[in-house]
GROMACS .gro file of N, CA and C in nm:
model
  216
    1MET      N    1   0.083  -0.117   0.000
    1MET     CA    2   0.000   0.000   0.000
    1MET      C    3   0.088   0.124   0.000
    2ILE      N    4   0.047   0.226  -0.079
    2ILE     CA    5   0.126   0.349  -0.091
    2ILE      C    6   0.087   0.444   0.022
    3PRO      N    7   0.187   0.495   0.090
    3PRO     CA    8   0.157   0.593   0.196
    3PRO      C    9   0.095   0.720   0.137
    4ASP      N   10   0.024   0.793   0.221
    4ASP     CA   11  -0.046   0.912   0.176
    4ASP      C   12   0.049   1.016   0.116
    5ARG      N   13   0.164   1.032   0.174
    5ARG     CA   14   0.260   1.133   0.125
    5ARG      C   15   0.305   1.098  -0.017
    6GLU      N   16   0.337   0.974  -0.043
    6GLU     CA   17   0.381   0.932  -0.176
    6GLU      C   18   0.267   0.944  -0.277
    7ARG      N   19   0.147   0.910  -0.234
    7ARG     CA   20   0.030   0.922  -0.321
    7ARG      C   21   0.008   1.069  -0.360
    8TYR      N   22   0.023   1.158  -0.263
    8TYR     CA   23   0.007   1.301  -0.288
    8TYR      C   24   0.113   1.351  -0.387
    9GLU      N   25   0.239   1.311  -0.364
    9GLU     CA   26   0.347   1.354  -0.453
    9GLU      C   27   0.327   1.299  -0.595
   10LEU      N   28   0.283   1.173  -0.603
   10LEU     CA   29   0.257   1.113  -0.734
   10LEU      C   30   0.144   1.186  -0.805
   11LYS      N   31   0.039   1.221  -0.731
   11LYS     CA   32  -0.073   1.293  -0.789
   11LYS      C   33  -0.028   1.430  -0.840
   12LYS      N   34   0.051   1.502  -0.763
   12LYS     CA   35   0.101   1.634  -0.805
   12LYS      C   36   0.191   1.622  -0.928
   13LYS      N   37   0.275   1.518  -0.929
   13LYS     CA   38   0.363   1.499  -1.043
   13LYS      C   39   0.281   1.470  -1.170
   14LEU      N   40   0.179   1.387  -1.159
   14LEU     CA   41   0.094   1.357  -1.273
   14LEU      C   42   0.018   1.480  -1.321
   15GLU      N   43  -0.026   1.563  -1.227
   15GLU     CA   44  -0.094   1.688  -1.264
   15GLU      C   45   0.002   1.781  -1.338
   16ARG      N   46   0.126   1.790  -1.293
   16ARG     CA   47   0.227   1.875  -1.357
   16ARG      C   48   0.256   1.826  -1.498
   17VAL      N   49   0.271   1.695  -1.514
   17VAL     CA   50   0.297   1.638  -1.645
   17VAL      C   51   0.177   1.662  -1.738
   18ASP      N   52   0.057   1.649  -1.684
   18ASP     CA   53  -0.064   1.673  -1.763
   18ASP      C   54  -0.071   1.818  -1.809
   19ARG      N   55  -0.037   1.913  -1.720
   19ARG     CA   56  -0.034   2.055  -1.757
   19ARG      C   57   0.069   2.080  -1.866
   20GLN      N   58   0.187   2.020  -1.853
   20GLN     CA   59   0.291   2.037  -1.953
   20GLN      C   60   0.244   1.984  -2.089
   21ASN      N   61   0.175   1.872  -2.088
   21ASN     CA   62   0.124   1.815  -2.213
   21ASN      C   63   0.020   1.908  -2.277
   22HIS      N   64  -0.064   1.971  -2.194
   22HIS     CA   65  -0.162   2.066  -2.248
   22HIS      C   66  -0.091   2.185  -2.312
   23PHE      N   67   0.015   2.235  -2.247
   23PHE     CA   68   0.089   2.347  -2.303
   23PHE      C   69   0.160   2.308  -2.432
   24ARG      N   70   0.213   2.186  -2.437
   24ARG     CA   71   0.277   2.139  -2.559
   24ARG      C   72   0.176   2.129  -2.673
   25LEU      N   73   0.059   2.079  -2.643
   25LEU     CA   74  -0.046   2.069  -2.744
   25LEU      C   75  -0.086   2.207  -2.794
   26ALA      N   76  -0.106   2.300  -2.702
   26ALA     CA   77  -0.143   2.437  -2.740
   26ALA      C   78  -0.033   2.501  -2.825
   27ALA      N   79   0.092   2.480  -2.787
   27ALA     CA   80   0.204   2.536  -2.863
   27ALA      C   81   0.209   2.474  -3.002
   28GLY      N   82   0.184   2.346  -3.013
   28GLY     CA   83   0.184   2.280  -3.143
   28GLY      C   84   0.072   2.332  -3.233
   29ILE      N   85  -0.046   2.354  -3.175
   29ILE     CA   86  -0.158   2.406  -3.253
   29ILE      C   87  -0.128   2.547  -3.300
   30LEU      N   88  -0.074   2.631  -3.212
   30LEU     CA   89  -0.040   2.768  -3.250
   30LEU      C   90   0.070   2.770  -3.356
   31GLU      N   91   0.167   2.681  -3.345
   31GLU     CA   92   0.272   2.675  -3.444
   31GLU      C   93   0.215   2.635  -3.580
   32PHE      N   94   0.127   2.538  -3.582
   32PHE     CA   95   0.062   2.496  -3.706
   32PHE      C   96  -0.017   2.612  -3.767
   33GLY      N   97  -0.092   2.683  -3.682
   33GLY     CA   98  -0.168   2.798  -3.729
   33GLY      C   99  -0.078   2.906  -3.787
   34GLY      N  100   0.037   2.927  -3.725
   34GLY     CA  101   0.133   3.025  -3.775
   34GLY      C  102   0.189   2.985  -3.911
   35VAL      N  103   0.215   2.858  -3.929
   35VAL     CA  104   0.266   2.810  -4.058
   35VAL      C  105   0.160   2.828  -4.166
   36VAL      N  106   0.036   2.793  -4.134
   36VAL     CA  107  -0.073   2.809  -4.231
   36VAL      C  108  -0.090   2.956  -4.266
   37ALA      N  109  -0.089   3.044  -4.166
   37ALA     CA  110  -0.103   3.188  -4.191
   37ALA      C  111   0.013   3.239  -4.276
   38GLY      N  112   0.133   3.191  -4.252
   38GLY     CA  113   0.248   3.231  -4.331
   38GLY      C  114   0.236   3.188  -4.477
   39ILE      N  115   0.187   3.068  -4.498
   39ILE     CA  116   0.168   3.019  -4.635
   39ILE      C  117   0.062   3.102  -4.707
   40VAL      N  118  -0.048   3.132  -4.636
   40VAL     CA  119  -0.154   3.214  -4.696
   40VAL      C  120  -0.100   3.353  -4.731
   41CYS      N  121  -0.026   3.413  -4.640
   41CYS     CA  122   0.033   3.545  -4.667
   41CYS      C  123   0.128   3.540  -4.786
   42SER      N  124   0.207   3.436  -4.794
   42SER     CA  125   0.300   3.422  -4.907
   42SER      C  126   0.224   3.411  -5.039
   43LEU      N  127   0.115   3.335  -5.041
   43LEU     CA  128   0.035   3.321  -5.162
   43LEU      C  129  -0.030   3.453  -5.202
   44VAL      N  130  -0.079   3.528  -5.103
   44VAL     CA  131  -0.138   3.659  -5.132
   44VAL      C  132  -0.033   3.753  -5.189
   45LEU      N  133   0.085   3.753  -5.130
   45LEU     CA  134   0.193   3.839  -5.180
   45LEU      C  135   0.236   3.800  -5.321
   46LEU      N  136   0.240   3.671  -5.350
   46LEU     CA  137   0.273   3.627  -5.485
   46LEU      C  138   0.166   3.671  -5.584
   47ALA      N  139   0.040   3.662  -5.546
   47ALA     CA  140  -0.069   3.708  -5.633
   47ALA      C  141  -0.057   3.857  -5.659
   48LEU      N  142  -0.025   3.935  -5.557
   48LEU     CA  143  -0.006   4.079  -5.575
   48LEU      C  144   0.113   4.108  -5.666
   49LEU      N  145   0.219   4.033  -5.651
   49LEU     CA  146   0.338   4.054  -5.734
   49LEU      C  147   0.308   4.023  -5.880
   50PHE      N  148   0.239   3.912  -5.907
   50PHE     CA  149   0.204   3.879  -6.045
   50PHE      C  150   0.108   3.982  -6.104
   51SER      N  151   0.016   4.031  -6.022
   51SER     CA  152  -0.075   4.135  -6.068
   51SER      C  153   0.002   4.262  -6.104
   52LEU      N  154   0.096   4.299  -6.021
   52LEU     CA  155   0.179   4.416  -6.049
   52LEU      C  156   0.261   4.398  -6.176
   53LEU      N  157   0.317   4.281  -6.195
   53LEU     CA  158   0.398   4.256  -6.315
   53LEU      C  159   0.311   4.260  -6.441
   54ASN      N  160   0.191   4.205  -6.435
   54ASN     CA  161   0.100   4.211  -6.550
   54ASN      C  162   0.061   4.355  -6.580
   55TRP      N  163   0.031   4.432  -6.477
   55TRP     CA  164  -0.003   4.573  -6.497
   55TRP      C  165   0.114   4.648  -6.559
   56LEU      N  166   0.234   4.622  -6.508
   56LEU     CA  167   0.354   4.689  -6.560
   56LEU      C  168   0.377   4.653  -6.706
   57ARG      N  169   0.359   4.528  -6.742
   57ARG     CA  170   0.376   4.485  -6.881
   57ARG      C  171   0.276   4.556  -6.972
   58GLN      N  172   0.151   4.564  -6.929
   58GLN     CA  173   0.049   4.633  -7.008
   58GLN      C  174   0.077   4.783  -7.015
   59ASP      N  175   0.121   4.842  -6.906
   59ASP     CA  176   0.149   4.985  -6.903
   59ASP      C  177   0.266   5.020  -6.994
   60ILE      N  178   0.368   4.939  -6.995
   60ILE     CA  179   0.482   4.964  -7.083
   60ILE      C  180   0.438   4.955  -7.228
   61GLY      N  181   0.354   4.857  -7.258
   61GLY     CA  182   0.303   4.845  -7.395
   61GLY      C  183   0.222   4.967  -7.435
   62SER      N  184   0.136   5.015  -7.347
   62SER     CA  185   0.055   5.134  -7.377
   62SER      C  186   0.143   5.257  -7.392
   63THR      N  187   0.242   5.271  -7.306
   63THR     CA  188   0.331   5.386  -7.313
   63THR      C  189   0.410   5.386  -7.443
   64LEU      N  190   0.460   5.272  -7.482
   64LEU     CA  191   0.535   5.264  -7.608
   64LEU      C  192   0.444   5.293  -7.727
   65ALA      N  193   0.321   5.250  -7.722
   65ALA     CA  194   0.226   5.276  -7.832
   65ALA      C  195   0.198   5.426  -7.841
   66ILE      N  196   0.185   5.493  -7.728
   66ILE     CA  197   0.161   5.638  -7.729
   66ILE      C  198   0.283   5.710  -7.785
   67PHE      N  199   0.402   5.673  -7.744
   67PHE     CA  200   0.523   5.737  -7.797
   67PHE      C  201   0.536   5.712  -7.946
   68GLN      N  202   0.503   5.592  -7.988
   68GLN     CA  203   0.512   5.559  -8.129
   68GLN      C  204   0.415   5.643  -8.212
   69SER      N  205   0.295   5.664  -8.161
   69SER     CA  206   0.196   5.741  -8.235
   69SER      C  207   0.235   5.890  -8.242
   70HIS      N  208   0.307   5.941  -8.144
   70HIS     CA  209   0.350   6.079  -8.146
   70HIS      C  210   0.464   6.102  -8.245
   71PHE      N  211   0.544   6.005  -8.269
   71PHE     CA  212   0.660   6.021  -8.356
   71PHE      C  213   0.630   5.985  -8.501
   72GLN      N  214   0.510   5.946  -8.532
   72GLN     CA  215   0.480   5.911  -8.671
   72GLN      C  216   0.424   6.027  -8.747
   0.00000   0.00000   0.00000
């Protein structure tokens, strides 16, 4: 039979380990959420960059057409 003092210490140790496991789980979930948010932000930034490059390509074409029409 386990004495009361040892039972108390074992219970406290198990509670501490359980709390640590909860914190590890929460940290893992937050880390996963951060990775997902980072990927989403990267995709949005890539979409903005491609949009900017397409606009720039069209604007250069329009500008060159205007210059060409002035010099003819």
